[in-house]
mmCIF file of C-alpha atoms in Angstrom:
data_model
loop_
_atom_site.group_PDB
_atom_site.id
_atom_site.type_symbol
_atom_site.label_atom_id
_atom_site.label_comp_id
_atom_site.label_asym_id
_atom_site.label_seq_id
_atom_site.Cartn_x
_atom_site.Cartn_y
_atom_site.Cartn_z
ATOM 1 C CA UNK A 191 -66.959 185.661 79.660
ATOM 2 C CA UNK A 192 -64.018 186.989 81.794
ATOM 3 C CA UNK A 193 -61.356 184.622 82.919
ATOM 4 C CA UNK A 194 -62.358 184.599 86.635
ATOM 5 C CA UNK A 195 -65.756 183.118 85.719
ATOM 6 C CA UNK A 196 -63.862 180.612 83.547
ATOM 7 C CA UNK A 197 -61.910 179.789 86.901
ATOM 8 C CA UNK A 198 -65.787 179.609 88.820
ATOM 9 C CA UNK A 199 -66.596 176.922 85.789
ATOM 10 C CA UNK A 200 -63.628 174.530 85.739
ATOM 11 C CA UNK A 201 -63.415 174.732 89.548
ATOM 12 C CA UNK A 202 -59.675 176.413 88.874
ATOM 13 C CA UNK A 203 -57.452 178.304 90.927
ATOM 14 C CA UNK A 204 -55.841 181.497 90.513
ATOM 15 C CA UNK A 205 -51.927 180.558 90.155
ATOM 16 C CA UNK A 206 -50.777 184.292 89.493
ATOM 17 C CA UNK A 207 -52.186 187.410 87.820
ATOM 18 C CA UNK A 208 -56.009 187.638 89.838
ATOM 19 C CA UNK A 209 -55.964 191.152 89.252
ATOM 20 C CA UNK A 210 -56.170 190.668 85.915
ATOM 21 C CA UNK A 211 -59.251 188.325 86.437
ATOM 22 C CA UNK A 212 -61.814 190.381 84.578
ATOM 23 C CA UNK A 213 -59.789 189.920 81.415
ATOM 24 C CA UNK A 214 -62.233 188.977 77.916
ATOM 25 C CA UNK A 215 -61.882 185.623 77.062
ATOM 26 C CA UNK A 216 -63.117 185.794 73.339
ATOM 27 C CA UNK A 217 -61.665 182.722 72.305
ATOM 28 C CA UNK A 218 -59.755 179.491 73.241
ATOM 29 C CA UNK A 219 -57.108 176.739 71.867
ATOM 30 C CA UNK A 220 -55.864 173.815 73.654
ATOM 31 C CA UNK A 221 -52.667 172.068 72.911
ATOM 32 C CA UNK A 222 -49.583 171.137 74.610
ATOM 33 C CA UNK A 223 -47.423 171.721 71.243
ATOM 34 C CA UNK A 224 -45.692 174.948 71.723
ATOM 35 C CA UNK A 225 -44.657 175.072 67.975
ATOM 36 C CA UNK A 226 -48.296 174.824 66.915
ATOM 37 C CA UNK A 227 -49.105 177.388 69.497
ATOM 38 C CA UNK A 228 -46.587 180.030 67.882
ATOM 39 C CA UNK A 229 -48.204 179.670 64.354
ATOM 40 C CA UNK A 230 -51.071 181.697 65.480
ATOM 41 C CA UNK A 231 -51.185 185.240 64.864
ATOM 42 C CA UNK A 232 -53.847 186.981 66.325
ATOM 43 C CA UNK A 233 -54.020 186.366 69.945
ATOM 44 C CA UNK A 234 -55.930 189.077 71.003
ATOM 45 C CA UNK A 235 -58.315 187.315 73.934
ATOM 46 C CA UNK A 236 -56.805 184.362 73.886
ATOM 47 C CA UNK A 237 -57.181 181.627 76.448
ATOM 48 C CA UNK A 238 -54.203 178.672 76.189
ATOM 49 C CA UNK A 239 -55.496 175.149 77.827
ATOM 50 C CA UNK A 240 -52.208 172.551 78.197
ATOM 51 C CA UNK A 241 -51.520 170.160 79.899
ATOM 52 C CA UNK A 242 -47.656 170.889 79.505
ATOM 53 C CA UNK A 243 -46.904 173.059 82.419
ATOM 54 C CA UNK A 244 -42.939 174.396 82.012
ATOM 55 C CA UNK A 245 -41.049 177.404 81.818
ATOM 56 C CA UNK A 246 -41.570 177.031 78.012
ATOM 57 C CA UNK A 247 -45.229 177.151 77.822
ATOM 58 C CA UNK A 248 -44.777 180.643 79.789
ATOM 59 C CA UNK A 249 -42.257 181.682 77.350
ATOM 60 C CA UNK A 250 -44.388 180.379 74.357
ATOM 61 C CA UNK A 251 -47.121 182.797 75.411
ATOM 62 C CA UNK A 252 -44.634 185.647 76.192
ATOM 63 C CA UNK A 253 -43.592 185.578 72.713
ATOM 64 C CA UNK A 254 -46.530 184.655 71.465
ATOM 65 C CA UNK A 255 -48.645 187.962 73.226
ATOM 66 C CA UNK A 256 -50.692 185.222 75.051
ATOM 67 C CA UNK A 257 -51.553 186.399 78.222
ATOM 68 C CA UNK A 258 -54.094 183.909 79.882
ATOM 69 C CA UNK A 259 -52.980 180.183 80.144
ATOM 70 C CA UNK A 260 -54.950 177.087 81.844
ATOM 71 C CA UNK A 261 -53.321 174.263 83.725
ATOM 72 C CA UNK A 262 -55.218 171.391 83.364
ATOM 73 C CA UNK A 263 -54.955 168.048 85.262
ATOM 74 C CA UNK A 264 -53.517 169.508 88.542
ATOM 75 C CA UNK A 265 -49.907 169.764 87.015
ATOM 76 C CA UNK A 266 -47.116 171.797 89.566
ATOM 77 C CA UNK A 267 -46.555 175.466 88.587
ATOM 78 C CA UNK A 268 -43.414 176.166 89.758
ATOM 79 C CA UNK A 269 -41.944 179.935 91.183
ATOM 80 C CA UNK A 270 -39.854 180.185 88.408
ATOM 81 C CA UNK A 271 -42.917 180.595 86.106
ATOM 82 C CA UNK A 272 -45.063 182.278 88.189
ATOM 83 C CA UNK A 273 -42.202 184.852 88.321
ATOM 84 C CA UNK A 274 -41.897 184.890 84.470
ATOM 85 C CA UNK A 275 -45.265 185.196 84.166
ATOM 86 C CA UNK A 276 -46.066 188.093 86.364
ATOM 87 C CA UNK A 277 -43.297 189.909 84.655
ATOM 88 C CA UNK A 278 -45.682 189.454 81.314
ATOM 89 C CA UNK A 279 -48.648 190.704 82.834
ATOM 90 C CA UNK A 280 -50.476 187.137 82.793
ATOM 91 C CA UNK A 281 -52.980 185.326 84.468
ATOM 92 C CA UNK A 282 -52.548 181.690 84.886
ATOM 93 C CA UNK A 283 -55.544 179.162 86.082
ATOM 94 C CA UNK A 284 -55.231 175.654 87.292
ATOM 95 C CA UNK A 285 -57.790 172.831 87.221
ATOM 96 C CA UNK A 286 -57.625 169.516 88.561
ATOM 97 C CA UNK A 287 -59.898 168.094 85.754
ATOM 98 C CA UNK A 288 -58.728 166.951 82.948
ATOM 99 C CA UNK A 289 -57.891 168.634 78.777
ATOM 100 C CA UNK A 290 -61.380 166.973 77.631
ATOM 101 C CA UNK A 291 -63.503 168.076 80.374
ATOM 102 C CA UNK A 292 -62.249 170.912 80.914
ATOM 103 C CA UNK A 293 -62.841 171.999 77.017
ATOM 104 C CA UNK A 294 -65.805 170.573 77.183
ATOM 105 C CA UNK A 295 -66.997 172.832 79.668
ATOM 106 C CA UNK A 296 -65.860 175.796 78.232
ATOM 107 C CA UNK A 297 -67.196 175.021 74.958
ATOM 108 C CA UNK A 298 -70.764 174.409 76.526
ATOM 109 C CA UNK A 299 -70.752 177.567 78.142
ATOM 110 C CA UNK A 300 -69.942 179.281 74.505
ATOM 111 C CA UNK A 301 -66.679 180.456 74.098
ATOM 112 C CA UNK A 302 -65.545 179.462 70.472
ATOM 113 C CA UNK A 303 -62.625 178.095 69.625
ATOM 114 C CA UNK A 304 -60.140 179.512 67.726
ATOM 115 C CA UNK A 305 -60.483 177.357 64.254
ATOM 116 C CA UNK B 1095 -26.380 198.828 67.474
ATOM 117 C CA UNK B 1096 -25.179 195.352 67.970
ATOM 118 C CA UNK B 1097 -25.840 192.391 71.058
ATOM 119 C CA UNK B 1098 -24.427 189.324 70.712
ATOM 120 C CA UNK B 1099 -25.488 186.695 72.908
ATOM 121 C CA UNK B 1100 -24.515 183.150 74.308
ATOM 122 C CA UNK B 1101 -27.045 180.021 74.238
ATOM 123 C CA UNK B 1102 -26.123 176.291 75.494
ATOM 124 C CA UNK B 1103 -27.169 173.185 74.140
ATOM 125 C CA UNK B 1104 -29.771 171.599 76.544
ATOM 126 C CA UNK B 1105 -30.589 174.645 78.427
ATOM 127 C CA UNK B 1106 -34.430 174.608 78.617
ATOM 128 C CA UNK B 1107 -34.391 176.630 81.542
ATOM 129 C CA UNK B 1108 -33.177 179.398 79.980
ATOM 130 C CA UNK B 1109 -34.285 178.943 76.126
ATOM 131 C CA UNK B 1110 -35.844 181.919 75.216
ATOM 132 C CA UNK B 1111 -34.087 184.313 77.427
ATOM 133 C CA UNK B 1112 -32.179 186.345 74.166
ATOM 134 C CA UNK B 1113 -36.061 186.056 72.708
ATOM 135 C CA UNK B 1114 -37.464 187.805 76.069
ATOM 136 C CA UNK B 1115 -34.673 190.611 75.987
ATOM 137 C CA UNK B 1116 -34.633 191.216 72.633
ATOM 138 C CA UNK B 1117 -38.831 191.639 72.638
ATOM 139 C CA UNK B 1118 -38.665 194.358 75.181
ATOM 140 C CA UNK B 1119 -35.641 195.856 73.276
ATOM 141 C CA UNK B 1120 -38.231 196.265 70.210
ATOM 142 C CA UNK B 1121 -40.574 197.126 72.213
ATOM 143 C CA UNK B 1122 -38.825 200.249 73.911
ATOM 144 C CA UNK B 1123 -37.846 201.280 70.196
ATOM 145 C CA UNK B 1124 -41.540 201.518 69.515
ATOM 146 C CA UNK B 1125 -41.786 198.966 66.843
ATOM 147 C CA UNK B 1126 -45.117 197.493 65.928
ATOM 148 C CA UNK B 1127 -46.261 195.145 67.911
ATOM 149 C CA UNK B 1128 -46.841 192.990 64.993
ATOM 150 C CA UNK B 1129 -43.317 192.961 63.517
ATOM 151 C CA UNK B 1130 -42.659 192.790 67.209
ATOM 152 C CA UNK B 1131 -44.172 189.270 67.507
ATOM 153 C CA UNK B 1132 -43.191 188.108 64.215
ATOM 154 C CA UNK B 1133 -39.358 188.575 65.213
ATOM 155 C CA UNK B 1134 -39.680 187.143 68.478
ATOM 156 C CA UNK B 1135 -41.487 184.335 67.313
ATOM 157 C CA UNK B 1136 -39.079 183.140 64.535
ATOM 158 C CA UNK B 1137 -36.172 184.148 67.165
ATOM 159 C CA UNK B 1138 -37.331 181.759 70.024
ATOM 160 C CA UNK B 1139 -38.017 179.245 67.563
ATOM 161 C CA UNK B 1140 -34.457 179.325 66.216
ATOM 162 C CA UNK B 1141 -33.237 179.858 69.749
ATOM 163 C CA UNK B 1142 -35.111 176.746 70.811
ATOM 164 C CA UNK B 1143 -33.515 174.988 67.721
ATOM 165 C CA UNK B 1144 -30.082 175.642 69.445
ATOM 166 C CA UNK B 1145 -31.294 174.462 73.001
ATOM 167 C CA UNK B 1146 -32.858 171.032 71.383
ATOM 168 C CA UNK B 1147 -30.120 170.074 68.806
ATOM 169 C CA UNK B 1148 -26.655 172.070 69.140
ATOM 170 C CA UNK B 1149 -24.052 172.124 71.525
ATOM 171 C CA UNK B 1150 -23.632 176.100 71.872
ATOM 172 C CA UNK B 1151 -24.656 178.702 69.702
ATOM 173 C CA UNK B 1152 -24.268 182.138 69.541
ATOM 174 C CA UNK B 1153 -27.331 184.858 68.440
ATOM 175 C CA UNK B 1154 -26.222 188.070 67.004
ATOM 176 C CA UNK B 1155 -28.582 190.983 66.558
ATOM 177 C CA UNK B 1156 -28.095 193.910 64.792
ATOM 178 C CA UNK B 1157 -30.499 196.786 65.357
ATOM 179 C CA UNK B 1158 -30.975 199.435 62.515
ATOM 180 C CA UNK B 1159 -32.861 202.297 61.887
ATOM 181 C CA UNK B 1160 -35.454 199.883 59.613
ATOM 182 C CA UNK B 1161 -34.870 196.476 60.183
ATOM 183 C CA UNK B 1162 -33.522 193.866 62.613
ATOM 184 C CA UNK B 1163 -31.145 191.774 61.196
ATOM 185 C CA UNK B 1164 -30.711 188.246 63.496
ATOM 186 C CA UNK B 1165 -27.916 185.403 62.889
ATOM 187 C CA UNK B 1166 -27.709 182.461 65.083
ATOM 188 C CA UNK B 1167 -24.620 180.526 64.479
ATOM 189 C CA UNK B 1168 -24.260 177.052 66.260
ATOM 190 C CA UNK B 1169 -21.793 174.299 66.540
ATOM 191 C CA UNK B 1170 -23.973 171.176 66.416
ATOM 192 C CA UNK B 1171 -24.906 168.214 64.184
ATOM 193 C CA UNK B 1172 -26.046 170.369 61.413
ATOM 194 C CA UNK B 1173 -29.253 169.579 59.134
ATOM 195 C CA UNK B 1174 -28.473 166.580 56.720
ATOM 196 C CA UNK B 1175 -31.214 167.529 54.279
ATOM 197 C CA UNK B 1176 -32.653 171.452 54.326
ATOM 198 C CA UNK B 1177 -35.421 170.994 51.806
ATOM 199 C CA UNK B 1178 -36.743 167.782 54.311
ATOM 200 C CA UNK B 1179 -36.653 170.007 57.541
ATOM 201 C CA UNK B 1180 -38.463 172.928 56.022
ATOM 202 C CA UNK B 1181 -41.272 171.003 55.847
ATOM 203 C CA UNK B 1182 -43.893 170.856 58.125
ATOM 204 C CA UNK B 1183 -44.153 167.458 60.200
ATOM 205 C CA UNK B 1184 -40.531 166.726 59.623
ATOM 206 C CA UNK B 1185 -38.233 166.792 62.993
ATOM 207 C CA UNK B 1186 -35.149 164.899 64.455
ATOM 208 C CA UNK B 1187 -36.168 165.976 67.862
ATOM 209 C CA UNK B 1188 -35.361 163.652 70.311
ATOM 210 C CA UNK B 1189 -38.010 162.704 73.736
ATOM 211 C CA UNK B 1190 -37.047 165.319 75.838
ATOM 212 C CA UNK B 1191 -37.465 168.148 73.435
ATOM 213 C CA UNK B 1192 -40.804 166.989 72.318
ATOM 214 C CA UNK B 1193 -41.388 166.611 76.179
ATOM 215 C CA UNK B 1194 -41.099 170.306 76.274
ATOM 216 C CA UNK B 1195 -43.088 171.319 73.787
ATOM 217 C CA UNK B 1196 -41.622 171.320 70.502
ATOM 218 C CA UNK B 1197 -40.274 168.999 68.019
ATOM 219 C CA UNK B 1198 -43.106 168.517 66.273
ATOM 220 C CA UNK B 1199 -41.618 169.951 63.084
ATOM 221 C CA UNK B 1200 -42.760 172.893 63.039
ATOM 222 C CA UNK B 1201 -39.759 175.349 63.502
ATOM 223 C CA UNK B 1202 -37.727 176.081 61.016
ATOM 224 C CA UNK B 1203 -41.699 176.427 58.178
ATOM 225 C CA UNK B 1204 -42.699 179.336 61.616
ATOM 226 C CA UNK B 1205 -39.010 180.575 61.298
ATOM 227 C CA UNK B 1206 -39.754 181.108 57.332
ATOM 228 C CA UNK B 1207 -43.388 182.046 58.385
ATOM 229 C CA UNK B 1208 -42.291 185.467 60.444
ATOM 230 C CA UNK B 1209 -39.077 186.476 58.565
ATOM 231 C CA UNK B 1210 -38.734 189.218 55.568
ATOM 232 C CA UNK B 1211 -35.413 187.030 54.736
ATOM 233 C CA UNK B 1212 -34.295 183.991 55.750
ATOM 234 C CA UNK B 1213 -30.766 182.371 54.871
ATOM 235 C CA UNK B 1214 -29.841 178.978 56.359
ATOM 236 C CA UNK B 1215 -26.560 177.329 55.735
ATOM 237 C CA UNK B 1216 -25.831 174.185 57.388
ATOM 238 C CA UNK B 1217 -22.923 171.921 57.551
ATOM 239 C CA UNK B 1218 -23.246 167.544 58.631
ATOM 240 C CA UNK B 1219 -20.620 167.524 61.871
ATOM 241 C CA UNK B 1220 -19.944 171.027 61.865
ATOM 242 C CA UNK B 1221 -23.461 173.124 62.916
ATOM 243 C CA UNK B 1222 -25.958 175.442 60.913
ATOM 244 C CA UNK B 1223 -26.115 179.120 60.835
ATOM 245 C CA UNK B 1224 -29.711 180.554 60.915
ATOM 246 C CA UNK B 1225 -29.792 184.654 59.584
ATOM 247 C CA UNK B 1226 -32.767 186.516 59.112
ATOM 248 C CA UNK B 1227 -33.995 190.399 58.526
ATOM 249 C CA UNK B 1228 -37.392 191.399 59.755
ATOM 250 C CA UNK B 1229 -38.560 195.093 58.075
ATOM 251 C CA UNK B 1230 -39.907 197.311 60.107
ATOM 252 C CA UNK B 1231 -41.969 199.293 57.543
ATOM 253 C CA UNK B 1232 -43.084 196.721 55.025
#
């Protein structure tokens, strides 16, 4: 499934990056602990879901080679990370529903998660 | 070559900005992207580390023809027991860091996790150095 569908599914937005909306998403974790994030080492497809919307959850996936992140519950992205993040080539979503829903679509419509 | 660079204590807007520069430096050099990731990873963590718990701190890189060799020297608390904060779950962190993110005690295991060599020293009052070598061919 490609990330603009995903943003069709969960009712999202397209914060930044919508010409990269036909990018794979293969697989998916959720978590709004950056540390736990950064212990994962292939990220190849990757979707992020958080509910922590910062510069660090930007920076987490620039280091991290993450380069499709989900805003869930409506939370402000602000210019500074929409700038950071178009320097890194991502695509960021936002969705006014919430983590649980918004996994639980995306789980129903198959895309695995990572463990 | 050598880059030395300056972090604050507290900074969160700008933690991970020696991280971002020195990932496109390694980049640009052609490295893998996998030792790529595994130096920027244990760098931002340790960078973060200075952010969340020092007062100022400075990183040093040294750039060689095989390896990157990173020290991060702060002025800060320090780490009352090394053996506790290595492991996973353990943390000091206070609200606001876990606010952002982190805290979780997780770091310094990832720092371990994605380093060839890793060296901390660590003095109660005085701050904790942080120096590690990633290979570039192993």
């Amino acid at each position: 499934m490609t990330i603009g569908e995903v943003a069709t599914l969960i009712e999202g937005e397209i914060v930044c990056g919508a010409e990269f909306q036909d990018r794979n998403v293969g697989r998916i974790i959720a978590s709004d602990l950056m540390s736990d994030v950064l212990t994962i080492r292939d990220t190849e497809d990757l979707l992020l879901i958080s509910g922590l919307s910062n510069l660090q959850s930007i920076r987490t996936c620039e280091m991290s080679d993450i380069q499709m992140l989900l805003v869930v519950r409506d939370k402000a992205i602000t210019d500074e990370m929409k700038e950071l993040a178009e320097e890194n080539d991502m695509i960021i979503l936002k969705t006014a529903f919430p983590l649980y829903k918004t996994c639980g679509i995306l789980y129903g419509a198959g895309i695995s998660p990572i463990y | 070559m050598d880059f030395i660079y300056h972090v604050e204590g507290g900074d969160f807007t700008n933690a991970g900005s020696t991280s971002s520069e020195v990932k496109r430096m390694l980049k640009k050099l052609g490295v893998s992207p996998e030792i790529v990731k595994r130096t920027v990873v244990a760098l931002y963590e340790a960078e973060v580390n200075i952010v969340a718990h020092a007062y100022r701190g400075d990183i040093s890189v040294n750039l060689d023809s095989d390896k990157i060799h990173i020290v991060l020297a702060d002025e800060g608390p320090g780490i009352p027991n090394v053996d506790w904060a290595m492991q996973k779950g353990n943390s000091t962190a206070s609200p606001k860091v876990r606010e952002m993110g982190f805290g979780a005690g997780m770091g310094l295991p990832n720092i371990k996790n994605n380093s060839d060599e890793l060296n901390i020293q660590t003095e109660v009052g005085k701050g904790t150095t942080i120096d590690f070598v990633n290979y570039f061919n192993k």
